[in-house]
Amino acid sequence: AQKITQTQPGMFVQEKEAVTLDCTYDTSDQSYGLFWYKQPSSGEMIFLIYQGSYDEQNATEGRYSLNFQKARKSANLVISASQLGDSAMYFCAMRERWDNYGQNFVFGPGTRLSVLP
Amino acid sequence: DTAVSQTPKYLVTQMGNDKSIKCEQNLGHDTMYWYKQDSKKFLKIMFSYNNKELIINETVPNRFSPKSPDKAHLNLHINSLELGDSAVYFCASSQETSGKYANTGELFFGEGSRLTVL
């Protein structure tokens, strides 16, 4: 079963507007971490934002914020004031325990965001 | 100073050949990973090592053999390359963390190695 779901294969947003990228996850662990990564066309993976399962406040990092709804198992990324340089693939990921020791990072299929001038 | 470095960045080779990708991290992390990103951009875990011990080995053909000489290095050797092995291979590292007061513990990625099998 898919552990991380990103239902939007592609999104368009007008420059300077806000956009929400959806992410839902599936886990039975109490302790886990949720991450968003950006992959521009150049190919590198850039860490954007983190939310711990015990964090009560939504995470924010500059123009990025994470809308964490634990009961609904969703961790949507909100980008405010979109810029042309935000055009990229965005991946939601979850860190979970692996076989009682070690950890694994599971990634969603990604959302391709295009910012229009 | 690059945190996670992998070499080479590009490999182009013929079917049936053997190739290796090297990875090194200078972050002092306990855990290192290999991920495969296919043409549809899907990222899938292949292997994970914690302090040189193999932790995750995810349904990868045994033509792929990881090797971790120490916790700062995780190399990937691929025998008898096939067309379907063409992909971008990412090395990554993280510091294991858990619990209520866990730190971020995010994955740090290398730049990726694009393998093309002809």
GROMACS .gro file of C-alpha atoms in nm:
model
  235
    1ALA     CA    1   0.000   0.000   0.000
    2GLN     CA    2   0.119   0.349  -0.080
    3LYS     CA    3   0.252   0.509   0.236
    4ILE     CA    4   0.278   0.861   0.094
    5THR     CA    5   0.018   0.992  -0.145
    6GLN     CA    6   0.051   1.307  -0.349
    7THR     CA    7  -0.265   1.336  -0.556
    8GLN     CA    8  -0.154   1.626  -0.776
    9PRO     CA    9   0.089   1.511  -1.047
   10GLY     CA   10   0.112   1.870  -1.173
   11MET     CA   11   0.012   2.214  -1.049
   12PHE     CA   12   0.018   2.562  -1.197
   13VAL     CA   13   0.029   2.884  -0.996
   14GLN     CA   14   0.059   3.246  -1.090
   15GLU     CA   15   0.369   3.427  -0.973
   16LYS     CA   16   0.321   3.599  -0.633
   17GLU     CA   17   0.024   3.382  -0.543
   18ALA     CA   18   0.013   3.109  -0.278
   19VAL     CA   19  -0.012   2.739  -0.361
   20THR     CA   20  -0.084   2.427  -0.156
   21LEU     CA   21   0.068   2.092  -0.243
   22ASP     CA   22  -0.117   1.798  -0.092
   23CYS     CA   23   0.035   1.507   0.096
   24THR     CA   24  -0.129   1.229   0.293
   25TYR     CA   25   0.057   0.954   0.474
   26ASP     CA   26  -0.009   0.620   0.631
   27THR     CA   27   0.165   0.488   0.940
   28SER     CA   28   0.081   0.314   1.266
   29ASP     CA   29   0.390   0.455   1.441
   30GLN     CA   30   0.351   0.720   1.709
   31SER     CA   31   0.690   0.872   1.634
   32TYR     CA   32   0.761   0.975   1.278
   33GLY     CA   33   0.881   1.272   1.079
   34LEU     CA   34   0.742   1.439   0.771
   35PHE     CA   35   0.956   1.623   0.519
   36TRP     CA   36   0.924   1.817   0.198
   37TYR     CA   37   1.199   1.822  -0.062
   38LYS     CA   38   1.234   2.028  -0.379
   39GLN     CA   39   1.400   1.894  -0.691
   40PRO     CA   40   1.463   2.161  -0.957
   41SER     CA   41   1.543   2.068  -1.316
   42SER     CA   42   1.913   2.062  -1.226
   43GLY     CA   43   1.839   1.745  -1.029
   44GLU     CA   44   1.960   1.807  -0.675
   45MET     CA   45   1.735   1.731  -0.378
   46ILE     CA   46   1.680   2.031  -0.152
   47PHE     CA   47   1.536   1.994   0.198
   48LEU     CA   48   1.261   2.249   0.262
   49ILE     CA   49   1.076   2.181   0.585
   50TYR     CA   50   1.023   1.926   0.862
   51GLN     CA   51   0.733   1.838   1.092
   52GLY     CA   52   0.770   1.595   1.379
   53SER     CA   53   0.473   1.382   1.479
   54TYR     CA   54   0.479   1.529   1.829
   55ASP     CA   55   0.501   1.890   1.714
   56GLU     CA   56   0.183   2.075   1.797
   57GLN     CA   57   0.266   2.385   1.597
   58ASN     CA   58   0.278   2.382   1.219
   59ALA     CA   59   0.632   2.416   1.089
   60THR     CA   60   0.732   2.728   0.898
   61GLU     CA   61   1.051   2.814   0.708
   62GLY     CA   62   1.044   3.147   0.529
   63ARG     CA   63   0.783   3.123   0.251
   64TYR     CA   64   0.719   2.755   0.326
   65SER     CA   65   0.475   2.631   0.584
   66LEU     CA   66   0.348   2.284   0.656
   67ASN     CA   67  -0.021   2.240   0.732
   68PHE     CA   68  -0.008   1.939   0.963
   69GLN     CA   69  -0.338   1.768   1.041
   70LYS     CA   70  -0.245   1.460   1.239
   71ALA     CA   71  -0.591   1.308   1.271
   72ARG     CA   72  -0.637   1.328   0.896
   73LYS     CA   73  -0.277   1.215   0.835
   74SER     CA   74  -0.208   1.502   0.605
   75ALA     CA   75   0.098   1.725   0.574
   76ASN     CA   76   0.034   1.978   0.301
   77LEU     CA   77   0.303   2.221   0.191
   78VAL     CA   78   0.201   2.583   0.146
   79ILE     CA   79   0.426   2.811  -0.057
   80SER     CA   80   0.340   3.177  -0.021
   81ALA     CA   81   0.423   3.447  -0.277
   82SER     CA   82   0.535   3.202  -0.547
   83GLN     CA   83   0.844   3.287  -0.747
   84LEU     CA   84   0.956   3.164  -1.089
   85GLY     CA   85   1.239   2.979  -0.916
   86ASP     CA   86   0.985   2.768  -0.726
   87SER     CA   87   0.910   2.574  -1.046
   88ALA     CA   88   1.029   2.222  -0.962
   89MET     CA   89   0.924   1.875  -0.847
   90TYR     CA   90   0.817   1.862  -0.484
   91PHE     CA   91   0.836   1.543  -0.282
   92CYS     CA   92   0.667   1.465   0.045
   93ALA     CA   93   0.851   1.208   0.257
   94MET     CA   94   0.804   1.028   0.586
   95ARG     CA   95   1.070   0.894   0.820
   96GLU     CA   96   0.959   0.585   1.003
   97ARG     CA   97   1.111   0.306   1.209
   98TRP     CA   98   1.234   0.002   1.020
   99ASP     CA   99   1.205  -0.344   1.176
  100ASN     CA  100   1.241  -0.206   1.530
  101TYR     CA  101   1.580  -0.058   1.459
  102GLY     CA  102   1.707   0.171   1.193
  103GLN     CA  103   1.492   0.411   1.000
  104ASN     CA  104   1.361   0.452   0.650
  105PHE     CA  105   1.252   0.750   0.446
  106VAL     CA  106   0.958   0.682   0.215
  107PHE     CA  107   0.883   0.926  -0.065
  108GLY     CA  108   0.564   1.018  -0.244
  109PRO     CA  109   0.543   1.026  -0.625
  110GLY     CA  110   0.596   1.401  -0.635
  111THR     CA  111   0.409   1.705  -0.765
  112ARG     CA  112   0.549   1.911  -1.051
  113LEU     CA  113   0.485   2.278  -0.979
  114SER     CA  114   0.500   2.533  -1.258
  115VAL     CA  115   0.498   2.902  -1.168
  116LEU     CA  116   0.358   3.121  -1.442
  117PRO     CA  117   0.484   3.480  -1.497
  118ASP     CA  118   3.298   2.150   0.160
  119THR     CA  119   3.040   1.909   0.014
  120ALA     CA  120   2.840   1.719   0.278
  121VAL     CA  121   2.751   1.413   0.069
  122SER     CA  122   2.956   1.358  -0.243
  123GLN     CA  123   2.914   1.084  -0.498
  124THR     CA  124   3.118   1.001  -0.805
  125PRO     CA  125   3.090   0.982  -1.092
  126LYS     CA  126   2.807   1.219  -1.175
  127TYR     CA  127   2.748   1.058  -1.514
  128LEU     CA  128   2.805   0.704  -1.636
  129VAL     CA  129   2.734   0.584  -1.987
  130THR     CA  130   2.805   0.218  -2.048
  131GLN     CA  131   2.710  -0.085  -2.251
  132MET     CA  132   2.476  -0.361  -2.139
  133GLY     CA  133   2.657  -0.638  -1.957
  134ASN     CA  134   2.931  -0.418  -1.814
  135ASP     CA  135   3.006  -0.369  -1.444
  136LYS     CA  136   3.016  -0.025  -1.285
  137SER     CA  137   3.063   0.131  -0.941
  138ILE     CA  138   2.942   0.451  -0.780
  139LYS     CA  139   3.122   0.586  -0.474
  140CYS     CA  140   2.969   0.791  -0.196
  141GLU     CA  141   3.122   0.972   0.100
  142GLN     CA  142   2.968   1.189   0.371
  143ASN     CA  143   3.154   1.421   0.607
  144LEU     CA  144   2.859   1.493   0.837
  145GLY     CA  145   2.936   1.224   1.093
  146HIS     CA  146   2.600   1.058   1.029
  147ASP     CA  147   2.531   0.700   1.135
  148THR     CA  148   2.312   0.599   0.845
  149MET     CA  149   2.367   0.602   0.471
  150TYR     CA  150   2.131   0.511   0.189
  151TRP     CA  151   2.110   0.442  -0.181
  152TYR     CA  152   1.796   0.554  -0.364
  153LYS     CA  153   1.702   0.494  -0.726
  154GLN     CA  154   1.506   0.760  -0.914
  155ASP     CA  155   1.345   0.626  -1.229
  156SER     CA  156   1.237   0.811  -1.542
  157LYS     CA  157   0.904   0.902  -1.378
  158LYS     CA  158   1.097   1.066  -1.091
  159PHE     CA  159   0.984   0.809  -0.838
  160LEU     CA  160   1.237   0.771  -0.555
  161LYS     CA  161   1.276   0.421  -0.418
  162ILE     CA  162   1.500   0.301  -0.136
  163MET     CA  163   1.750   0.035  -0.238
  164PHE     CA  164   1.979  -0.006   0.060
  165SER     CA  165   2.047   0.144   0.399
  166TYR     CA  166   2.350   0.097   0.622
  167ASN     CA  167   2.381   0.196   0.985
  168ASN     CA  168   2.737   0.203   1.117
  169LYS     CA  169   2.850  -0.030   0.837
  170GLU     CA  170   2.569  -0.277   0.903
  171LEU     CA  171   2.313  -0.349   0.631
  172ILE     CA  172   1.970  -0.248   0.760
  173ILE     CA  173   1.750  -0.222   0.451
  174ASN     CA  174   1.777  -0.432   0.135
  175GLU     CA  175   1.467  -0.370  -0.068
  176THR     CA  176   1.391  -0.623  -0.342
  177VAL     CA  177   1.696  -0.523  -0.537
  178PRO     CA  178   1.847  -0.774  -0.783
  179ASN     CA  179   2.161  -0.933  -0.645
  180ARG     CA  180   2.354  -0.774  -0.932
  181PHE     CA  181   2.356  -0.470  -0.705
  182SER     CA  182   2.600  -0.499  -0.418
  183PRO     CA  183   2.651  -0.221  -0.166
  184LYS     CA  184   2.965  -0.200   0.040
  185SER     CA  185   3.034   0.016   0.343
  186PRO     CA  186   3.403   0.013   0.443
  187ASP     CA  187   3.331   0.261   0.721
  188LYS     CA  188   3.036   0.470   0.831
  189ALA     CA  189   3.142   0.762   0.613
  190HIS     CA  190   3.142   0.563   0.289
  191LEU     CA  191   2.880   0.362   0.104
  192ASN     CA  192   2.965   0.239  -0.243
  193LEU     CA  193   2.739   0.070  -0.496
  194HIS     CA  194   2.863  -0.190  -0.742
  195ILE     CA  195   2.643  -0.308  -1.025
  196ASN     CA  196   2.723  -0.623  -1.223
  197SER     CA  197   2.596  -0.719  -1.567
  198LEU     CA  198   2.417  -0.392  -1.631
  199GLU     CA  199   2.076  -0.406  -1.799
  200LEU     CA  200   1.879  -0.143  -1.988
  201GLY     CA  201   1.635  -0.114  -1.696
  202ASP     CA  202   1.915  -0.006  -1.466
  203SER     CA  203   1.924   0.331  -1.639
  204ALA     CA  204   1.826   0.582  -1.371
  205VAL     CA  205   1.962   0.844  -1.135
  206TYR     CA  206   2.113   0.692  -0.823
  207PHE     CA  207   2.120   0.908  -0.512
  208CYS     CA  208   2.334   0.851  -0.209
  209ALA     CA  209   2.208   1.007   0.113
  210SER     CA  210   2.285   1.016   0.483
  211SER     CA  211   2.102   1.100   0.803
  212GLN     CA  212   2.153   1.100   1.176
  213GLU     CA  213   1.918   0.857   1.342
  214THR     CA  214   1.669   1.028   1.567
  215SER     CA  215   1.337   0.946   1.728
  216GLY     CA  216   1.101   1.034   2.007
  217LYS     CA  217   0.928   1.346   2.123
  218TYR     CA  218   1.239   1.561   2.136
  219ALA     CA  219   1.393   1.431   1.818
  220ASN     CA  220   1.588   1.671   1.605
  221THR     CA  221   1.508   1.714   1.240
  222GLY     CA  222   1.723   1.428   1.119
  223GLU     CA  223   1.659   1.505   0.756
  224LEU     CA  224   1.814   1.320   0.466
  225PHE     CA  225   2.113   1.488   0.309
  226PHE     CA  226   2.145   1.391  -0.055
  227GLY     CA  227   2.439   1.372  -0.286
  228GLU     CA  228   2.409   1.530  -0.630
  229GLY     CA  229   2.304   1.204  -0.792
  230SER     CA  230   2.473   0.979  -1.047
  231ARG     CA  231   2.297   0.946  -1.380
  232LEU     CA  232   2.352   0.598  -1.521
  233THR     CA  233   2.271   0.534  -1.886
  234VAL     CA  234   2.292   0.177  -2.013
  235LEU     CA  235   2.305   0.142  -2.391
   0.00000   0.00000   0.00000
